[in-house]
Structure formats: structure tokens, C-alpha cells
XYZ file of C-alpha atoms in Angstrom:
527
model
C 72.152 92.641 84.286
C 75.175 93.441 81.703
C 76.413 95.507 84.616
C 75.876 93.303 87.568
C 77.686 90.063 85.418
C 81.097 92.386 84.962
C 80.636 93.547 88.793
C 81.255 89.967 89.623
C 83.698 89.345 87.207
C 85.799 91.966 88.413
C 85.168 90.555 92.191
C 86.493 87.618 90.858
C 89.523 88.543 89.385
C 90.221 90.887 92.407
C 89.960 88.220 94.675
C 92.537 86.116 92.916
C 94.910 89.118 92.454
C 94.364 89.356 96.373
C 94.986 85.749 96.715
C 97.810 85.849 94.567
C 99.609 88.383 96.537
C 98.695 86.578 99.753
C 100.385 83.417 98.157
C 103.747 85.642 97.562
C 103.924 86.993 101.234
C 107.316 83.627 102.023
C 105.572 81.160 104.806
C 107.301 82.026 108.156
C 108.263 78.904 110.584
C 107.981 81.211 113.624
C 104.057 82.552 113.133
C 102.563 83.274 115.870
C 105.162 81.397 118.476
C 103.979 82.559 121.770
C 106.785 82.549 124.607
C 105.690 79.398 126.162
C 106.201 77.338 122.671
C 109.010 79.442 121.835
C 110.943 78.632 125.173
C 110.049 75.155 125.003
C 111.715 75.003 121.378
C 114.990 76.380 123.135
C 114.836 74.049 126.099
C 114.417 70.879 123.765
C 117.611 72.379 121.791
C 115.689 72.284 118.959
C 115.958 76.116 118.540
C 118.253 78.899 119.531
C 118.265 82.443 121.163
C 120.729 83.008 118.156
C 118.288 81.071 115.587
C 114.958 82.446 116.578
C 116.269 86.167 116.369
C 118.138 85.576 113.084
C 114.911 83.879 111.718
C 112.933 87.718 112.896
C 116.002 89.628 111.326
C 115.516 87.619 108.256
C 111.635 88.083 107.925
C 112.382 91.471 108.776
C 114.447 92.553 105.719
C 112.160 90.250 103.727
C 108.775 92.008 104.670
C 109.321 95.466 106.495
C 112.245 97.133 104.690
C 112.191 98.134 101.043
C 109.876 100.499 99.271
C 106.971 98.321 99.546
C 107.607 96.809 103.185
C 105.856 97.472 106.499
C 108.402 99.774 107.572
C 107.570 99.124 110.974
C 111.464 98.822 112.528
C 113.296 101.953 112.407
C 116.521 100.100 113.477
C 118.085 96.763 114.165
C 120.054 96.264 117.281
C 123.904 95.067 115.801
C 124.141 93.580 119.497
C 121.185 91.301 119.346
C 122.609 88.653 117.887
C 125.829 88.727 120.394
C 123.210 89.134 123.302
C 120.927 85.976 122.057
C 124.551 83.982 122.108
C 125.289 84.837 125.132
C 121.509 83.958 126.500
C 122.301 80.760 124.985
C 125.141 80.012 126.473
C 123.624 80.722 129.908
C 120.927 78.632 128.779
C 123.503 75.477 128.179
C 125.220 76.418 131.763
C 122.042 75.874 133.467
C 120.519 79.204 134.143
C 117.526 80.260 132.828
C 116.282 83.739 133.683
C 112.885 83.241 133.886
C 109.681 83.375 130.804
C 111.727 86.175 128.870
C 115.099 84.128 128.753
C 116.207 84.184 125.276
C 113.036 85.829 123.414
C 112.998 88.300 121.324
C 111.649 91.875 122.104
C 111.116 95.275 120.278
C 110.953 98.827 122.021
C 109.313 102.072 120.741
C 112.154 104.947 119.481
C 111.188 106.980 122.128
C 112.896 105.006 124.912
C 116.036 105.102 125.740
C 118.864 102.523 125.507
C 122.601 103.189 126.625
C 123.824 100.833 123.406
C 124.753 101.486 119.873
C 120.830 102.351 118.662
C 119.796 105.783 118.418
C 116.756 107.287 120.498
C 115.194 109.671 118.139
C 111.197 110.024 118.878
C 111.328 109.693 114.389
C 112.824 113.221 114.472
C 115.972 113.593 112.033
C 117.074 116.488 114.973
C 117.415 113.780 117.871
C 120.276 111.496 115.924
C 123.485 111.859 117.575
C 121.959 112.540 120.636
C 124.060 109.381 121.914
C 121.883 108.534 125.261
C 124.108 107.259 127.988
C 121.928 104.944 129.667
C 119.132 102.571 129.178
C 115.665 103.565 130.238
C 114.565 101.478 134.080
C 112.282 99.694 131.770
C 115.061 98.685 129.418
C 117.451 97.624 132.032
C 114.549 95.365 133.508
C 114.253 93.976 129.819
C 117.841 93.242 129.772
C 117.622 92.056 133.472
C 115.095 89.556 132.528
C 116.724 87.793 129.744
C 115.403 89.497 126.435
C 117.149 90.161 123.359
C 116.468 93.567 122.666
C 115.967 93.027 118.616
C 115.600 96.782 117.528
C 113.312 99.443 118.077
C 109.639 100.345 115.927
C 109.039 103.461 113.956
C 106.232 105.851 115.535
C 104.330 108.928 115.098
C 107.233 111.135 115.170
C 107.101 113.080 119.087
C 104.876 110.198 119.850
C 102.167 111.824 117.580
C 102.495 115.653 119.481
C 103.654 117.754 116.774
C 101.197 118.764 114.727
C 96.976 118.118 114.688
C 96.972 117.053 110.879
C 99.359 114.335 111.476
C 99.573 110.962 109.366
C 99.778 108.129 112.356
C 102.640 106.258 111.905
C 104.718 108.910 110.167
C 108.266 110.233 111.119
C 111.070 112.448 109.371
C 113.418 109.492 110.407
C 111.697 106.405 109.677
C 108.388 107.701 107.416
C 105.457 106.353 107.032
C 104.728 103.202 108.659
C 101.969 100.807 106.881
C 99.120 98.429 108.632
C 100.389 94.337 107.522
C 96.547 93.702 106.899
C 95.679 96.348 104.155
C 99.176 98.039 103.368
C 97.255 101.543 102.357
C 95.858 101.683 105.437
C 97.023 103.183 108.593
C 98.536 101.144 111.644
C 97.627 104.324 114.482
C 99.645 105.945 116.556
C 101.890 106.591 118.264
C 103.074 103.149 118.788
C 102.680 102.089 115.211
C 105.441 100.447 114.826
C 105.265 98.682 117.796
C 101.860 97.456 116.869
C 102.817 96.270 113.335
C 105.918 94.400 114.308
C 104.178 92.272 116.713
C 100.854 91.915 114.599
C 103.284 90.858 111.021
C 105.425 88.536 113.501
C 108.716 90.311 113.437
C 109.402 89.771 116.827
C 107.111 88.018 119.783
C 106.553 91.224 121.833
C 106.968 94.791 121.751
C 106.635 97.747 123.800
C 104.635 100.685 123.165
C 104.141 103.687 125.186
C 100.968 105.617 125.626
C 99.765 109.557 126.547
C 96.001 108.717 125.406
C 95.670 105.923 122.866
C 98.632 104.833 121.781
C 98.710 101.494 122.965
C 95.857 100.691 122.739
C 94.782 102.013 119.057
C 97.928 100.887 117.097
C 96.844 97.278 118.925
C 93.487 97.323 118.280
C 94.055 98.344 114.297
C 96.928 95.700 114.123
C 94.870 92.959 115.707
C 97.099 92.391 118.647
C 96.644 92.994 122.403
C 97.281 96.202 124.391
C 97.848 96.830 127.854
C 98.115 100.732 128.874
C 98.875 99.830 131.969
C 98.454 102.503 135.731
C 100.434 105.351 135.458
C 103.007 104.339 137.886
C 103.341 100.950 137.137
C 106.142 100.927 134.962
C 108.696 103.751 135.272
C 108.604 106.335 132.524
C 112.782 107.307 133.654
C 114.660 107.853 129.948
C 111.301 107.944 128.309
C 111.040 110.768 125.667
C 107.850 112.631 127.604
C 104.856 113.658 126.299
C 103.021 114.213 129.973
C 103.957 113.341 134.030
C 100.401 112.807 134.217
C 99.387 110.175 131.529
C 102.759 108.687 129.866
C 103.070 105.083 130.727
C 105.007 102.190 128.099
C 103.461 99.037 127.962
C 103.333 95.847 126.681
C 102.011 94.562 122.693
C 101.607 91.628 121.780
C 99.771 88.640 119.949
C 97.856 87.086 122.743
C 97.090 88.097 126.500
C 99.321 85.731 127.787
C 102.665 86.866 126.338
C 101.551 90.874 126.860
C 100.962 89.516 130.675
C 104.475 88.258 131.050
C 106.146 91.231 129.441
C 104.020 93.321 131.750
C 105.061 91.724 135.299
C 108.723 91.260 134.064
C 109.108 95.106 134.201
C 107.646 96.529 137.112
C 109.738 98.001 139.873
C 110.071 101.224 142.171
C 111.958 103.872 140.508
C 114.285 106.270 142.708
C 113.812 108.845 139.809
C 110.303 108.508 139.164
C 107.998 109.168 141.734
C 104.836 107.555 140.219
C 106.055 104.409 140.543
C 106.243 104.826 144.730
C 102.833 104.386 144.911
C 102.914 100.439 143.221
C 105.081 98.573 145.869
C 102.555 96.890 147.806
C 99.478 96.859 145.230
C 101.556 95.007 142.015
C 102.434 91.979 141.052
C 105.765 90.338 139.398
C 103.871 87.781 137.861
C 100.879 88.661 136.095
C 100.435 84.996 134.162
C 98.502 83.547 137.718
C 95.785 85.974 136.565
C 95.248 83.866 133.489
C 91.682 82.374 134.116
C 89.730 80.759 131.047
C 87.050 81.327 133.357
C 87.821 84.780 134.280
C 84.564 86.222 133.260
C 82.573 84.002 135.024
C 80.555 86.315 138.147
C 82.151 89.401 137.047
C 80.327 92.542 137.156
C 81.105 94.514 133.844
C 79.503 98.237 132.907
C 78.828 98.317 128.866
C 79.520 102.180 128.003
C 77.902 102.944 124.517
C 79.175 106.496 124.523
C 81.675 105.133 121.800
C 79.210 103.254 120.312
C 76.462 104.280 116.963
C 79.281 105.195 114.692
C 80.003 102.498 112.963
C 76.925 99.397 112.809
C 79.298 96.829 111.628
C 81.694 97.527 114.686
C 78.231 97.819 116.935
C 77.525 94.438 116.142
C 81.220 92.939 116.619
C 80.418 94.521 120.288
C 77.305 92.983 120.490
C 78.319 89.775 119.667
C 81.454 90.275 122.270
C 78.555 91.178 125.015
C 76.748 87.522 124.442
C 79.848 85.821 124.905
C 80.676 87.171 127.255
C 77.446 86.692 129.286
C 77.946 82.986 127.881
C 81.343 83.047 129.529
C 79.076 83.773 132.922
C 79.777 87.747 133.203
C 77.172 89.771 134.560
C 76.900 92.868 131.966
C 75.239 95.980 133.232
C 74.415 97.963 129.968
C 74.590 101.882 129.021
C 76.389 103.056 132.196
C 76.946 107.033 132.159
C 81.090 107.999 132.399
C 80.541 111.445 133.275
C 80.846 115.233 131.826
C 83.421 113.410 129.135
C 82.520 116.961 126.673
C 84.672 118.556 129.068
C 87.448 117.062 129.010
C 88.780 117.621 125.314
C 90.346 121.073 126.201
C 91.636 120.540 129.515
C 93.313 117.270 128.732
C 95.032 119.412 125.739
C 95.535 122.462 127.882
C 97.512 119.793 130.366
C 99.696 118.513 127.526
C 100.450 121.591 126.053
C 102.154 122.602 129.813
C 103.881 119.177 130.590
C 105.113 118.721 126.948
C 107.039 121.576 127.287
C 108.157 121.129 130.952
C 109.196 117.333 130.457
C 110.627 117.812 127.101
C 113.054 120.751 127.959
C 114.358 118.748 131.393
C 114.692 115.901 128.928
C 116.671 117.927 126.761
C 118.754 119.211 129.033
C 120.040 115.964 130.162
C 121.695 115.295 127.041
C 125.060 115.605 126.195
C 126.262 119.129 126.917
C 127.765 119.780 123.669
C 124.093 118.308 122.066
C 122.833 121.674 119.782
C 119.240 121.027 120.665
C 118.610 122.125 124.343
C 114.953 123.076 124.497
C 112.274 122.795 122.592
C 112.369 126.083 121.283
C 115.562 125.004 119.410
C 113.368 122.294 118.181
C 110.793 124.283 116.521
C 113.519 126.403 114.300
C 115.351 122.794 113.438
C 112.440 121.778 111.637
C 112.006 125.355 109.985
C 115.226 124.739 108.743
C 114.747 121.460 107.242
C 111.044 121.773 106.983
C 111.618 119.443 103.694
C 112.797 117.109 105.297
C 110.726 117.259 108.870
C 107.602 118.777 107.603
C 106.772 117.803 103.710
C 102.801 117.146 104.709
C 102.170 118.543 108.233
C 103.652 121.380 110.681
C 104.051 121.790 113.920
C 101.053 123.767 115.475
C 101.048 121.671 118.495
C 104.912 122.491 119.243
C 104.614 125.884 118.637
C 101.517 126.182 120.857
C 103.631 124.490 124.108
C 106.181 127.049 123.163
C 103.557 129.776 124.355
C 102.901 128.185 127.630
C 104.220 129.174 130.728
C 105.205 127.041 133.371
C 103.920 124.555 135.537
C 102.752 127.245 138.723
C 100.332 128.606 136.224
C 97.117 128.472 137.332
C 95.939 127.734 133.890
C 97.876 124.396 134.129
C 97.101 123.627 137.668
C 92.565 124.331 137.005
C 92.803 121.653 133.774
C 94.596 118.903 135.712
C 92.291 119.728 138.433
C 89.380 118.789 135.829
C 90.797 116.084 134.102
C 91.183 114.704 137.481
C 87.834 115.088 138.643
C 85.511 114.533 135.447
C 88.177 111.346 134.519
C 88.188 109.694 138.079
C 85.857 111.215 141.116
C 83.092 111.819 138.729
C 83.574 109.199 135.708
C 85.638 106.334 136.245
C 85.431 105.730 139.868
C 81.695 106.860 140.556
C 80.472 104.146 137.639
C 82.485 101.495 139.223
C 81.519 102.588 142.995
C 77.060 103.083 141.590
C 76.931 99.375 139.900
C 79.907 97.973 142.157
C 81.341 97.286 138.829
C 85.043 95.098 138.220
C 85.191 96.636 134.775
C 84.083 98.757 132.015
C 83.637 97.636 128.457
C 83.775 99.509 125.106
C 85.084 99.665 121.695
C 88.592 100.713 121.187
C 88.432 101.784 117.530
C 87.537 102.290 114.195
C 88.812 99.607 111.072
C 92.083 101.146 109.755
C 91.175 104.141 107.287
C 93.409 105.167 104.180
C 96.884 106.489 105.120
C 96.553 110.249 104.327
C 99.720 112.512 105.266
C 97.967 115.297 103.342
C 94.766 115.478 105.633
C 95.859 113.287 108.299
C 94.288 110.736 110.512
C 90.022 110.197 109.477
C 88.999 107.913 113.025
C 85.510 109.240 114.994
C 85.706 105.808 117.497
C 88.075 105.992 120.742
C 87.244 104.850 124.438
C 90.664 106.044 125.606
C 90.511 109.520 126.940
C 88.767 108.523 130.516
C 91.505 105.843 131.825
C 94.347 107.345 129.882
C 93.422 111.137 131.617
C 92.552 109.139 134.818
C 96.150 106.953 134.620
C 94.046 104.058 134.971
C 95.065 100.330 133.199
C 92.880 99.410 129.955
C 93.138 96.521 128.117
C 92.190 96.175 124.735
C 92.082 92.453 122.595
C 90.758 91.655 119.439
C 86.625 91.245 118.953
C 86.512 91.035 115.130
C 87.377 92.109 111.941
C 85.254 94.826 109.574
C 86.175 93.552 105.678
C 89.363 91.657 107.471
C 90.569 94.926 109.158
C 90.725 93.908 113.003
C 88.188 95.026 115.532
C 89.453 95.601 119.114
C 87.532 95.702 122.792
C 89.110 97.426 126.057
C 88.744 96.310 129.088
C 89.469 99.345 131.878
C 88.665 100.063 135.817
C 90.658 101.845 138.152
C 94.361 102.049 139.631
C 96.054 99.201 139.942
C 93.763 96.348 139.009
C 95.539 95.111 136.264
C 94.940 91.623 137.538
C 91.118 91.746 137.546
C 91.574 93.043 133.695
C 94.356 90.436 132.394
C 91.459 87.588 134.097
C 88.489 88.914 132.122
C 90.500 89.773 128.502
C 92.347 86.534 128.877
C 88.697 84.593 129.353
C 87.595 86.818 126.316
C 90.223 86.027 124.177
C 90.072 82.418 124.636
C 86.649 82.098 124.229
C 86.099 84.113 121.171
C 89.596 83.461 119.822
C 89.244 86.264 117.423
C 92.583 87.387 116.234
C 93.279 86.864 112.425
C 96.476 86.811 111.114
C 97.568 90.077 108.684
C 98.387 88.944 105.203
C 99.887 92.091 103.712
C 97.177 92.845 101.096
C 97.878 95.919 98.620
C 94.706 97.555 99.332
C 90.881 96.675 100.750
C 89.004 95.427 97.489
C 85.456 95.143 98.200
C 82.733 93.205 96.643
């Protein structure tokens, strides 16, 4: 009894240190302004371009940088405010852009802009490497109206250096913490993408994705996800990871704004050829799609191969399930995806090749008098400041690309064969095709676990692998929370329906209206 009474004392005291910290975090007028409220504000005058982004700068220095911030933004754009001026002034002159006019945006340090920011993928060896010209995606941005604010920290090489990695880690901008529990870890690779729009820094971001990072870092920072078709958005003056499976896409707090972001960028790309294949199937406007009663008669596959690992996050998807069959959505349950055991060492063996291919012709591109041409010359920069570069993990996974040949191998040629077949033919495709299915459901992830750059990432939940290896669109919104760390669901079918997906997770969304905001707690006390 003596030790049951001090049990709840201490709960009790906990609690109120929790609350007390919560009380600290300043109030911020801007939480959780979605685009629509945020370009009203401007259009009433009652708010600037200018005002809204110094407002983000301002919560920015307040919350993310320091020792004990987020240290989710690796750098602030000196343009922005300049840009957001002139925005405003095109504003007053009568021209509006369109949805993006004015609002603030954040990009991933792995994309390229031709401006006064660095493009680093969080390596210390990439500064100075003075890109020449914005990414197509980043041109778009501009093209639309955005003020590009600054650009997120990530898992440095987008989380392809080493298999012991911390998530959210980088020799440039370190280690990157999760707004709702600060020890715990945001995900990768787009961490910083994912915490900026979860804390409200800016109102969207952009993360990009190989398999997971989208749509991990969103589901652990309560926020919504789209990895959208390979070929949808142009991966030009993207830092590459893989032809096959790279795509950016858009992050933010509810469907809607992640839906404007998405159609605001698409386009056909002389200089990539995956995006040749989207002209006639996609859409510049994906908001039409936005149907509170987009669940209603649609045929959805429940895959529980991600499922019995976790019976609190079993019953946030059970729960999602019955409303969604409340929304009117006709659930088929325990469809199979496949040989999906296969797949692990293929989809690596695939990597391994592309990494190096894409990331030398990447490297080559740069400046001619740039010291780091290949990644060979990589590997022995971070020997040489291994302090610096590698003070908790190493670089297996660099050194392993280094070994492979080229892309005639046959090696390389038999796994994207497989990750082909087993991901679409034989998984994604043949479930949809069997129970003439619009979508597939699952969970997208584990609560946040402790940061750990000594033993790396600790996660055993993931539905990613089959529509990232199959460059299919996933969507993944928040469910529900474990002990307040956010729950996410993903939404994925095959190439190019995008629309069907933003109907059903925009139905979801507003009819479980599950997304809590993060209140930068110190640590997870539990009773």
C-alpha cells in the first residue's frame, strides 16, 4: 500500500512538471492555420506574406534552435522575407497566384535550390557545393507563389549511409528531436520535414521518399504524408538515393493543404523521364478530390501483415476500420500482398546499384573545381573527419555501393526484376485486381521510440516497402495516439490514383479528426 500511495504521488507531481513545461512552450497566433484561413487572413489585409513568415521565423528561433530546440530547420532562407514582400505587393496589384500565393513552405536539404541556401543531404562534405539551379520541383514552388522559408534537417544521405543510423541525425545539422516527446525520435529521412510542419514552423513542407520517408517521419509527427507515384513529381536536382523509388512529396497538417501542395507541383520533366508517363493520367488540382464522403461505397483491402506487434496500435486500427465502415466503406479484411520475405534483399541489392550510379552523375554535375566527384571521394572525406561525420555510426552502406558494379550487371538487372514482380504483378496489383479493391489499408508505424545514435533506430512496424518498391502513391494520416505519441494509417493502390486516395484519407480524417497537437514534452512519463 506504502508503495502504491508514493507511485501516485510521484504520477502526480510528474504530471504537473509535464504540465508545467507544456505551460512554458509561448502560445503561437498561427497554430495550425491551414492555407485556406491563412490566405483569407492576407486577402482581408489583416495579415501579410511578410507578417506570417516573420511570425514562423520568430517561433522558429524560439522553439527549434538552441540546445534544447527541435532542431528541425537546418537553414533559414535570407531571401524569404524579400520574396513574401514582393508576394505582397503582387497581392495589392491584383494578382494572386493561385492557393500557394504568399504561404509559407519548407523543403528537405536534399533538394536543390539555385539561391543563397546550401544543398548538403546533412553531410559537412556537400557545403560549398554552390548548386546553380533550383530543383523542377522548386521552380514550380516558386512558380506558384510560395515563400520558400528554409530547408529541414534529415537523416544525413537521406538515411543511406550506414544500417545503425539514428533517424533524424546529420554531421551538418545533428540530431533532430520529435515536438511531442523531445527524447524521442521524429524518423527518417524526412525528419525535419515532418517536425517543422507537425511543431507549426511553417504550413507545409516537402519531404522526399526511397521507402518510408514520407510517410514514417509523418506518421511519428502526427501530420499527413503523401509518397506520391514515382513519376509524378520530377526528382531533376534531387540528391538520389534510387531512379526506381525516389519521389518528394508533400507534409503537412491536414489532407487538404498536403493536396494543394501536391497538384501545385506536378509537371513533365524534359530531364526526367518518369515523369513522361503522368501527362494525361494527373491532375493540377487535387483539392476537387476532397469528399467528406469519400469513403462511402469504396472497396478497401485491410492487410494485417503489419499488424500483432504492437496491441495498443492494433486497436487504434481497429477502431479506424469501424469508422470507416461507419463512413459507408466496404472493408475486405486480411488480404494476402504477396512473397513480401523476398523482397528485403533485392530491394537493398537495387539501392546499393542506383545509389552509386545516381550519386556519382549527381556529383559530377557540380562545379568542376568541387573536390568531391564520386562517391568514392565521399567515403575517404568522412574517414578523414570521421569525428566530425561519424561520432556514433559508419558508413557500411556507402562502402558496400562502392563494391557494386554498374547498372548492366545482371545482379542489378534480376533484383529490380523481383522487386518489380513480387511489389506489383504479384502483390499490389493482383490484391487490387482478386477483391476489385480501390485501396489497401494498414498501419504506417510504430509510437516514436528513444533517440539512440549509439544503437540506432528500435521500430518492428512499417507498411511501406510494397508501394514504395512498386512506385505506387500511399497516403498516410493520423489514427491515434499510443501515451500521446501519434498513430498513423496509409492509404495505398496503384499508379496514379492519387485522387481515389486524397477522397478516402480526406473522409478519414474528417471523420475521426484525430490529429493532436505536439506540446514539446521533455520525455514520456508514464503512470
Amino acid at each position: 500500500m506504502i508503495i502504491r500511495i508514493f507511485s501516485i504521488l510521484l504520477f502526480i507531481i510528474l504530471h504537473i512538471s509535464c504540465e508545467q513545461k507544456t505551460a512554458e512552450t509561448p502560445p503561437f497566433e498561427l497554430e495550425e492555420k491551414t492555407i485556406a484561413e491563412l490566405q483569407q487572413m492576407m486577402n482581408e489585409g489583416t495579415y501579410s506574406s511578410v507578417k506570417i513568415c516573420q511570425l514562423y521565423i520568430d517561433r522558429i528561433k524560439t522553439i527549434d534552435q538552441g540546445e534544447d530546440g527541435l532542431n528541425s530547420v537546418i537553414e533559414l532562407n535570407p531571401d524569404a522575407l524579400a520574396i513574401a514582400e514582393a508576394l505582397d505587393q503582387e497581392r495589392a496589384n491584383g494578382k494572386v497566384r493561385g492557393p500557394l500565393h504568399g504561404i509559407p513552405v519548407m523543403i528537405k536539404d536534399n533538394i536543390n535550390t539555385g539561391d543563397k541556401m546550401e544543398t548538403t543531404a546533412g553531410s559537412l562534405a556537400l557545403i560549398g557545393s554552390d548548386v546553380q539551379k533550383d530543383a523542377f520541383i522548386v521552380a514550380r514552388l516558386r512558380e506558384a507563389g510560395a515563400v520558400l522559408l528554409g530547408k529541414t534537417n534529415l537523416s544525413e544521405w537521406a538515411n543511406f549511409r550506414s544500417e545503425r543510423s539514428s533517424s533524424g541525425w546529420s554531421g551538418r545539422g545533428r540530431q533532430t528531436r520529435n515536438p511531442y516527446i523531445l527524447d524521442r525520435n521524429p524518423c527518417g529521412s524526412s525528419s525535419g520535414s515532418g517536425v517543422a510542419a507537425s511543431a507549426n514552423l511553417c504550413t507545409l513542407t516537402i519531404g522526399t521518399e526511397t521507402n518510408g520517408s514520407i510517410v514514417c517521419p509523418s506518421s511519428l509527427n502526427g501530420i499527413v504524408g503523401i509518397k506520391p507515384t514515382v513519376g509524378l513529381w520530377s526528382r531533376t536536382g534531387i540528391i538520389p538515393i534510387s531512379k526506381t523509388q525516389d519521389t518528394a512529396g508533400p507534409m503537412g497538417r491536414t489532407v487538404a493543404d498536403a493536396a494543394t501542395l501536391l497538384g501545385a507541383l506536378v509537371g513533365v520533366d524534359q530531364y526526367d523521364e518518369t515523369t513522361q508517363d503522368s501527362a494525361a493520367v494527373v491532375y493540377n488540382d487535387y483539392t476537387q478530390f476532397l469528399n467528406i464522403d469519400g469513403l462511402k461505397g469504396k472497396r478497401i483491402g485491410i492487410f494485417r501483415g503489419s499488424m500483432g506487434m504492437h496491441e495498443r496500435v492494433d486497436a487504434i486500427m481497429e477502431e479506424s476500420f469501424d469508422a470507416m465502415e461507419a463512413a459507408g466503406a466496404i472493408l475486405i479484411d486480411s488480404i494476402e500482398l504477396g512473397e513480401m520475405h523476398y523482397l528485403g534483399n533485392a530491394e537493398y541489392e537495387l539501392l546499393l546499384y542506383e545509389f552509386k550510379d545516381g550519386l556519382n552523375a549527381y556529383l559530377a554535375d557540380l562545379r568542376s573545381d568541387f573536390p568531391y566527384k564520386t562517391l568514392e571521394d565521399l567515403i575517404k572525406y568522412n574517414l578523414e573527419n570521421r569525428q566530425q561525420e561519424m561520432p556514433y555510426f559508419q558508413q557500411e552502406i556507402f562502402e558496400l555501393a562502392q563494391s557494386k558494379g554498374d547498372l548492366s550487371d545482371q545482379a542489378y538487372k534480376d533484383a529490380l526484376a523481383l522487386c518489380r514482380k513480387i511489389s506489383r504483378t504479384d502483390g499490389i496489383d493482383l490484391a487490387l485486381a482478386q477483391h476489385n479493391l480501390d485501396a489497401i489499408v494498414a498501419p504506417t508505424g510504430d509510437p516514436a521510440w528513444v533517440t539512440d545514435r549509439i544503437n540506432g533506430d528500435n521500430y518492428r512496424i512499417s507498411s511501406s516497402s510494397m508501394p514504395a518498391m512498386a512506385g505506387y502513391p500511399s497516403i498516410t494520416v493520423p489514427a491515434g495516439d499510443v501515451f500521446g505519441l501519434p498513430i498513423g494509417i496509409s492509404f495505398f493502390s496503384t499508379a496514379y490514383r492519387e485522387a481515389e486516395l486524397i477522397a478516402i484519407a480526406y473522409s478519414f480524417e474528417q471523420k475521426t479528426q484525430a490529429r493532436i497537437v505536439p506540446k514539446l514534452l521533455p520525455t514520456l512519463e508514464l503512470p
